[in-house]
Short mmCIF file of C-alpha atoms and ligand atoms in Angstrom, two decimals:
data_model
loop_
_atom_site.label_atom_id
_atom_site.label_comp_id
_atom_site.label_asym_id
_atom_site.label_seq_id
_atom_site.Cartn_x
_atom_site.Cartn_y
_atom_site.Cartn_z
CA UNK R 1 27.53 19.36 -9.52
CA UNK R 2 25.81 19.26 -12.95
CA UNK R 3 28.56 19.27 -15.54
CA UNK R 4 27.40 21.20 -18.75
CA UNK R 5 28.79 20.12 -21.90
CA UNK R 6 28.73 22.81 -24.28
CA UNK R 7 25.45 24.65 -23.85
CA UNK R 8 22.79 22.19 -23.14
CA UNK R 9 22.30 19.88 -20.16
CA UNK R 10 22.25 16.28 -20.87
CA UNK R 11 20.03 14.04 -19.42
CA UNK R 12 20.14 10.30 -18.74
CA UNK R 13 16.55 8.58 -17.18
CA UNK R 14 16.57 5.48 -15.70
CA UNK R 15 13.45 3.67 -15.74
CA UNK R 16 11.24 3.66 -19.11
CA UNK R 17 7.69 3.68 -17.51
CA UNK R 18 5.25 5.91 -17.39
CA UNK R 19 7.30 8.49 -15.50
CA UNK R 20 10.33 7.82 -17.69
CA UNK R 21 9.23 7.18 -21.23
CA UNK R 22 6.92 10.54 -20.67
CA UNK R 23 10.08 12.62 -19.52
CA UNK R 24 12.38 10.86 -21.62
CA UNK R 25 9.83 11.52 -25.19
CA UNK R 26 9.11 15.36 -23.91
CA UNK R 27 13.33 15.78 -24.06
CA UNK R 28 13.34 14.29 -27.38
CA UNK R 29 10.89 16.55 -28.76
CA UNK R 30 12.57 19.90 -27.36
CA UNK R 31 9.92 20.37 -24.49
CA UNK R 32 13.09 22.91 -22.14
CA UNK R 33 15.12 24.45 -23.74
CA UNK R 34 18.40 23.86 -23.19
CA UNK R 35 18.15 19.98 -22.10
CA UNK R 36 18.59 17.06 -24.20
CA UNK R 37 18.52 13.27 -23.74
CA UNK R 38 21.29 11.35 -23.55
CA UNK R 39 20.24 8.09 -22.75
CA UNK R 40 17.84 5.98 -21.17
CA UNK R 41 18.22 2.89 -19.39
CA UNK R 42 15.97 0.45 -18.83
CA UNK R 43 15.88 -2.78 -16.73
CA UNK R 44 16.56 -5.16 -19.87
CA UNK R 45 18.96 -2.65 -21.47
CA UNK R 46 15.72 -2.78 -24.59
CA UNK R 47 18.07 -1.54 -27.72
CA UNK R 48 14.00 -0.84 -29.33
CA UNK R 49 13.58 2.01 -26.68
CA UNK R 50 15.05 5.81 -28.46
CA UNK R 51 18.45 6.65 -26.84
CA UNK R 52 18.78 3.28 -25.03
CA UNK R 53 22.06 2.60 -23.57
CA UNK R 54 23.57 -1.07 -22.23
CA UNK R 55 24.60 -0.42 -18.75
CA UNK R 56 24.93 2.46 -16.20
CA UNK R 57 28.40 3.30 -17.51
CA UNK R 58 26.27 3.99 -20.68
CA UNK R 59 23.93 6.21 -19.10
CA UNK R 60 26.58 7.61 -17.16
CA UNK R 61 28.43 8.35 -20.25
CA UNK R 62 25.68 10.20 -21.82
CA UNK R 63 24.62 12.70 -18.95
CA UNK R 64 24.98 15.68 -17.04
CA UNK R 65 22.15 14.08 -14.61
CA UNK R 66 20.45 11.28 -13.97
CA UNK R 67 16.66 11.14 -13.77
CA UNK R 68 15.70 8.11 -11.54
CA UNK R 69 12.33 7.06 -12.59
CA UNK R 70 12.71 3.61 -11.68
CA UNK R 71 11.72 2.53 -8.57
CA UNK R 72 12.68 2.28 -4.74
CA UNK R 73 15.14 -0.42 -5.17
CA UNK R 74 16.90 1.05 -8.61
CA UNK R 75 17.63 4.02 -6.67
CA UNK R 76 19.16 1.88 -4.03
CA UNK R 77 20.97 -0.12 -6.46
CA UNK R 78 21.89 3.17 -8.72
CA UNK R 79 22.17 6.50 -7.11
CA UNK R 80 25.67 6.15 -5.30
CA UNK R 81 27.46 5.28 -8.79
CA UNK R 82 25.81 8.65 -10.17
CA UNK R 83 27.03 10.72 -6.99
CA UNK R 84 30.07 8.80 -7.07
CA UNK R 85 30.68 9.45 -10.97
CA UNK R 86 29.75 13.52 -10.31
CA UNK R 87 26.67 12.85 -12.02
CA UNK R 88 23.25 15.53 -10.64
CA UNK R 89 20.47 12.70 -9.33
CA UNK R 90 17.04 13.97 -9.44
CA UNK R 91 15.31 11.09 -7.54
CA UNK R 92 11.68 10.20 -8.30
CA UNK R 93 11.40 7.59 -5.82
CA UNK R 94 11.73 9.79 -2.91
CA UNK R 95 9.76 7.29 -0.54
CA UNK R 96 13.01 5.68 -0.20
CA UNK R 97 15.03 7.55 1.37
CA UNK R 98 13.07 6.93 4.37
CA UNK R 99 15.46 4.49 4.38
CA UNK R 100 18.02 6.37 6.60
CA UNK R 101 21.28 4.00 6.09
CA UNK R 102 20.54 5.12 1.81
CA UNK R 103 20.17 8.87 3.01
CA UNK R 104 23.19 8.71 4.49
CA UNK R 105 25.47 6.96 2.05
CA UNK R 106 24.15 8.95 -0.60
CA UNK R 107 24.20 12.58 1.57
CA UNK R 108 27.82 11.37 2.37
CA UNK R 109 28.55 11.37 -1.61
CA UNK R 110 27.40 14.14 -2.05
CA UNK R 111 29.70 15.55 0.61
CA UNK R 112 32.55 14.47 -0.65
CA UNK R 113 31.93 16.60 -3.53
CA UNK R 114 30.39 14.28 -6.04
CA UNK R 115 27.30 14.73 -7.95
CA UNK R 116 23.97 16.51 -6.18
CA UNK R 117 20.73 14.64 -4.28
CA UNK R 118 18.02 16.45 -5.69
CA UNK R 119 14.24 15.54 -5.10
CA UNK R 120 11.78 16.03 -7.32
CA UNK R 121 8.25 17.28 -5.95
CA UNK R 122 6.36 14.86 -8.00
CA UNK R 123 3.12 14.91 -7.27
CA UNK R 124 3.45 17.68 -4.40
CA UNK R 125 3.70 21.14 -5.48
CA UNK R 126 3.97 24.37 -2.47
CA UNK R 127 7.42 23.05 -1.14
CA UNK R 128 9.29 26.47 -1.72
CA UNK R 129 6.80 27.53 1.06
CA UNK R 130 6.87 24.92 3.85
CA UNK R 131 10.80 24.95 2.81
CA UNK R 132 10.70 29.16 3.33
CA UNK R 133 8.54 28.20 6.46
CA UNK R 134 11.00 25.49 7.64
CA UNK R 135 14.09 28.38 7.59
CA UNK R 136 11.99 30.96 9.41
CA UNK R 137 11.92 29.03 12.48
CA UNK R 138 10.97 25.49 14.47
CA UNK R 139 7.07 24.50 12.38
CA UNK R 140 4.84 24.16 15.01
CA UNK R 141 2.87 21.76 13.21
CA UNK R 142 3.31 20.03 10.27
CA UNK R 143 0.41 17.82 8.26
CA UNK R 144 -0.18 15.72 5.09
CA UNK R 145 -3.67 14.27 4.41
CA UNK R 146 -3.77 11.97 1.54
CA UNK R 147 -6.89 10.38 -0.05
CA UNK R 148 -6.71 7.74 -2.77
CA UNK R 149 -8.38 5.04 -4.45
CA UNK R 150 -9.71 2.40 -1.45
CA UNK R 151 -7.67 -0.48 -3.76
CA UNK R 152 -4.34 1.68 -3.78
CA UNK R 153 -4.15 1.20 0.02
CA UNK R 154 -3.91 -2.46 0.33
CA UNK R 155 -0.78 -3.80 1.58
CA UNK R 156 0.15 -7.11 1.73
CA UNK R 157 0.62 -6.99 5.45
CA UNK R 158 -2.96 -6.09 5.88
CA UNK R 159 -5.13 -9.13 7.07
CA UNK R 160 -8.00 -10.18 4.67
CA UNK R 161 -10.86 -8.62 6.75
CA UNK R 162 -9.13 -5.39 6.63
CA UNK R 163 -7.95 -5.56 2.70
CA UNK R 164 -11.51 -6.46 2.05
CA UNK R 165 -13.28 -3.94 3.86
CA UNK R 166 -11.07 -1.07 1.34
CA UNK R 167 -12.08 -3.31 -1.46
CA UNK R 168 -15.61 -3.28 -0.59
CA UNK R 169 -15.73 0.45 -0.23
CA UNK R 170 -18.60 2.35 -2.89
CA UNK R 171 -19.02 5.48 -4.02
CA UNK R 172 -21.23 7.50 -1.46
CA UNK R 173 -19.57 5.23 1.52
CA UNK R 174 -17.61 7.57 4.11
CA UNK R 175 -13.66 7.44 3.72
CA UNK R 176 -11.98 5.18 5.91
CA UNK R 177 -8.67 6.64 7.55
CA UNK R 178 -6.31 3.84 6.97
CA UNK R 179 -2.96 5.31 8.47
CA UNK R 180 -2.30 7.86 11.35
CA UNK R 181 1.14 8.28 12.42
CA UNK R 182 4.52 10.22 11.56
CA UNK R 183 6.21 10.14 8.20
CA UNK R 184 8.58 7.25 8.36
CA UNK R 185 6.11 5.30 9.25
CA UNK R 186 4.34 6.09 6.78
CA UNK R 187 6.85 5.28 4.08
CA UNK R 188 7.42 2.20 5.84
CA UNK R 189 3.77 0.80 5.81
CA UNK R 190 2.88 1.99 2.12
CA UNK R 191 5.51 2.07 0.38
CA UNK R 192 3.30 2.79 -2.62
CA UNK R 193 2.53 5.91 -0.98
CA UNK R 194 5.21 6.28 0.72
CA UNK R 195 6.82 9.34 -1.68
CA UNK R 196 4.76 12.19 -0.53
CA UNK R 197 5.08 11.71 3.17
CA UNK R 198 8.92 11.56 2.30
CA UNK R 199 8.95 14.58 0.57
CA UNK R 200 7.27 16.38 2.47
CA UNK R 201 9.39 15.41 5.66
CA UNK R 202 12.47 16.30 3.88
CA UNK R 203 11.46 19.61 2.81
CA UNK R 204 10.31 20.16 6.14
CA UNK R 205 13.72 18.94 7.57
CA UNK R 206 11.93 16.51 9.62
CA UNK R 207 10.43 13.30 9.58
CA UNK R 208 9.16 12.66 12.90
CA UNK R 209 6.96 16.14 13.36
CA UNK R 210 5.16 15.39 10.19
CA UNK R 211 2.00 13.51 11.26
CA UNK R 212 0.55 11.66 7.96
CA UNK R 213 -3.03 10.26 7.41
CA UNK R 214 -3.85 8.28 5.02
CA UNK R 215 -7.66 8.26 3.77
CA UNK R 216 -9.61 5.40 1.45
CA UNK R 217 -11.68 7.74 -0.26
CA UNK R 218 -13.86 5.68 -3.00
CA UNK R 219 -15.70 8.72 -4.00
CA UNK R 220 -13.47 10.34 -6.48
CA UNK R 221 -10.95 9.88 -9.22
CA UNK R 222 -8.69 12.04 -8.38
CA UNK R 223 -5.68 11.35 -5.36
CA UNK R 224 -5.83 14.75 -3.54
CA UNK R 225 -2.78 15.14 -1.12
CA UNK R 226 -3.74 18.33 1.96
CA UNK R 227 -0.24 19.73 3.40
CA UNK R 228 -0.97 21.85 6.21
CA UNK R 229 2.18 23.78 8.33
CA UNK R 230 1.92 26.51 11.01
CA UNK R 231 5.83 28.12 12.13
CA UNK R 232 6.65 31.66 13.60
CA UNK R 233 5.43 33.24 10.25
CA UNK R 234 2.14 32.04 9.68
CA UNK R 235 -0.01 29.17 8.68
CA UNK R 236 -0.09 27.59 5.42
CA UNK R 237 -2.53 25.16 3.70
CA UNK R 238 -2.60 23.87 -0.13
CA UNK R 239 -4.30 20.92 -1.58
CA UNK R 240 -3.79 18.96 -4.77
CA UNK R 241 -5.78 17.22 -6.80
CA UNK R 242 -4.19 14.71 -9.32
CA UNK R 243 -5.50 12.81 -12.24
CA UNK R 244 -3.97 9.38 -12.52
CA UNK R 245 -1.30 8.94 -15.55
CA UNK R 246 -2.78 7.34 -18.46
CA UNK R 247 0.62 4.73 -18.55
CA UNK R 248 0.17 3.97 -15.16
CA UNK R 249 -2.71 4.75 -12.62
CA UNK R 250 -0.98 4.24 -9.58
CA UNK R 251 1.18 7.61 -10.57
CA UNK R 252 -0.36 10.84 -11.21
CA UNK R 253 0.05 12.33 -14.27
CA UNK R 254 1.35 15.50 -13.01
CA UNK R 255 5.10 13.72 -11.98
CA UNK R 256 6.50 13.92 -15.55
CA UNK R 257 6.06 17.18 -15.93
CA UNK R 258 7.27 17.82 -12.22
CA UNK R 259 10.54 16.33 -13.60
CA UNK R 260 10.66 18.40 -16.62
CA UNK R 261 10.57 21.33 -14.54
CA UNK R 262 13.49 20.30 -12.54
CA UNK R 263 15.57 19.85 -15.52
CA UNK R 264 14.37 23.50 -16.62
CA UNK R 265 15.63 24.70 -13.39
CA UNK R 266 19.00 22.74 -13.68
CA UNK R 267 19.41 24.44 -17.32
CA UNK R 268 22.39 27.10 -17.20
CA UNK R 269 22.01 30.44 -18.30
CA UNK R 270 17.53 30.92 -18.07
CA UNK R 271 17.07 34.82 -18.29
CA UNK R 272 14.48 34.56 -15.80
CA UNK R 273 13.19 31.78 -13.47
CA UNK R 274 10.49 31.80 -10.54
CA UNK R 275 13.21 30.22 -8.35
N1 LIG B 1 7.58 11.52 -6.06
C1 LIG B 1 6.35 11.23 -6.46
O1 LIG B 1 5.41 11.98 -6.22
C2 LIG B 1 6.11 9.96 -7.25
C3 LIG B 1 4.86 9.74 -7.82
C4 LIG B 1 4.65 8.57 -8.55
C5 LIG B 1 5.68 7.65 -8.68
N2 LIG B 1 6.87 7.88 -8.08
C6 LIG B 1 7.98 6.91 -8.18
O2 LIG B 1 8.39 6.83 -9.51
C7 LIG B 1 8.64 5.47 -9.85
C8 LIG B 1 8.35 5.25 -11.32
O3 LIG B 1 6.97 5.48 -11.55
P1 LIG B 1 6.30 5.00 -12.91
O4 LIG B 1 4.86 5.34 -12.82
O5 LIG B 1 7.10 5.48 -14.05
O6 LIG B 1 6.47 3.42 -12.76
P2 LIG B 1 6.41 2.33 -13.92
O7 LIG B 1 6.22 1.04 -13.21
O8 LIG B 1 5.46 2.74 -14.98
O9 LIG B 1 7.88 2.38 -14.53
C9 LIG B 1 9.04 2.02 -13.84
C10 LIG B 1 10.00 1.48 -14.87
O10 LIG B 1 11.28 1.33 -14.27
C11 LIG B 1 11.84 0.12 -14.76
N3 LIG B 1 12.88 -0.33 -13.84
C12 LIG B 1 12.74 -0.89 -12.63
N4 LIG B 1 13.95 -1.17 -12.10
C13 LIG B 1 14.86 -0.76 -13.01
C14 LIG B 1 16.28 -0.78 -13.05
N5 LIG B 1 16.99 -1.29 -12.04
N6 LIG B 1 16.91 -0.28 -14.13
C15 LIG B 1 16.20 0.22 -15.17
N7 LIG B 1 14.85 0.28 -15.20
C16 LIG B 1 14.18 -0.22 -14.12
C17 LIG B 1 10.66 -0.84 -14.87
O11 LIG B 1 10.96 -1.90 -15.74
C18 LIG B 1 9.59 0.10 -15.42
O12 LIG B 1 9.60 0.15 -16.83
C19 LIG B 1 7.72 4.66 -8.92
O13 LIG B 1 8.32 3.43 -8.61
C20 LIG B 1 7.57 5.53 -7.73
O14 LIG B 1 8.48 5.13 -6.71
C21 LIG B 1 7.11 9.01 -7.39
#
């Protein structure tokens, strides 16, 4: 359970990339009320970087909860030490808890009455919905399309003819549907893409009912993500459209932000929330 020290909620972020050093500046200049940073580590411990700490017994030290905006693997190598020390993780890298031996070492933490898995939308957004949706009854049908940047697809599995033919893609050419299957599998084959099909699964309480497509669409800047759901009370569709992040194009720019509303949420005391 988030710990509050006083009256503000301190926050430690791992990872000082575009996702981090965004969240982690946004804290520092007051952006919600009632959070500050604590610390921030980052993979070489950089002393240059504002609120830098040496170790995760540093960041630890400093926080209330733990922002991981580091990566797949740093929440593998991280997030049971922040359960385990009663730290709040807000994962970022939600692709990999696909991963079901993590899920469940972490979800067992968290049972034992440590710290809380929370996961961030990101880039996703109409969750409370499919989640409302998801309690009502068995979804009869749930559905992510995703189109991105031909290049952002490649995976070094792929063999050349195929990597080349999303490389070669124009504007004006057709999309090319590069992935049709079920969430895991998803995460599994692109990992890069892999956190949107994750969250959506978990929020849907289900990974193998969510059928994912993934489309090489070389006709527009932005990475639009389609989540359709039908259950016992109705049938739901919302699509997104995000710009890349300056820092980082392979992240839209709406994540940060996505964070810093979680930590708004997390902040004791609001007078009034849209919860
Ligand atoms: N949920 C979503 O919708 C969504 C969207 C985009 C990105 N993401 C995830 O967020 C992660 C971060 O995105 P980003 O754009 O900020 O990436 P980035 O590459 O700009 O930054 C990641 C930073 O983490 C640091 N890092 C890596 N391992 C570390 C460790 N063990 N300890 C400390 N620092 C470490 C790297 O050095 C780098 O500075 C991505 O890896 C991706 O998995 C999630």
């Amino acid at each position: 359970m988030t710990a509050v020290h006083g009256a503000v909620l301190r926050v430690g972020v791992l990872g000082h990339g575009a996702i981090g050093a965004n969240v982690a500046g946004a804290l520092r200049r007051g952006a919600v009320p009632g959070a500050v940073l604590g610390g921030v580590l980052t993979r070489g411990g950089d002393a240059a970087v504002p609120a830098s700490v040496p170790d995760m017994r540093g960041l630890l030290a400093s926080a209330d909860v733990v922002v991981e905006a580091a990566g797949g693997p740093a929440l593998r190598e991280h997030g049971p030490a922040v359960l385990a020390a009663g730290r709040d993780l807000l994962a970022v890298s939600v692709g990999a808890l696909a991963d079901e031996d993590l899920f469940r070492e972490l979800t067992r933490l968290t049972a034992a009455g440590s710290g809380r898995l929370l996961v961030c939308p990101g880039a996703l957004g109409g969750l409370d919905a499919l989640r409302a949706a998801a309690l009502a009854g068995p979804l009869t049908r749930v559905r992510l399309t995703s189109s991105k940047a031909p290049a952002s697809l490649v995976q070094p599995w792929m063999d050349e003819p195929a990597a080349d033919r999303l490389r070669a893609l124009r504007p004006g050419d057709s999309p090319v549907t590069v992935f049709d299957g079920d969430a895991r599998e998803a995460a599994v084959r692109f990992p890069r893409n892999a956190n949107v099909a994750a969250t959506v699964a978990l929020a849907a309480g289900d990974w193998a009912s969510v059928r994912v497509r993934l489309l090489a669409d070389p006709d527009t800047p932005l990475t639009r993500h389609v989540v359709e759901f039908a259950g016992p009370v109705g049938e739901y569709r919302f699509e997104l459209g995000n710009l890349p992040d300056p820092a980082n194009p392979a992240t839209s720019g709406l994540v940060a932000h996505a964070v810093l509303r979680s930590l708004a949420d997390l902040v004791p005391g609001a007078a009034w929330r849209v919860a």
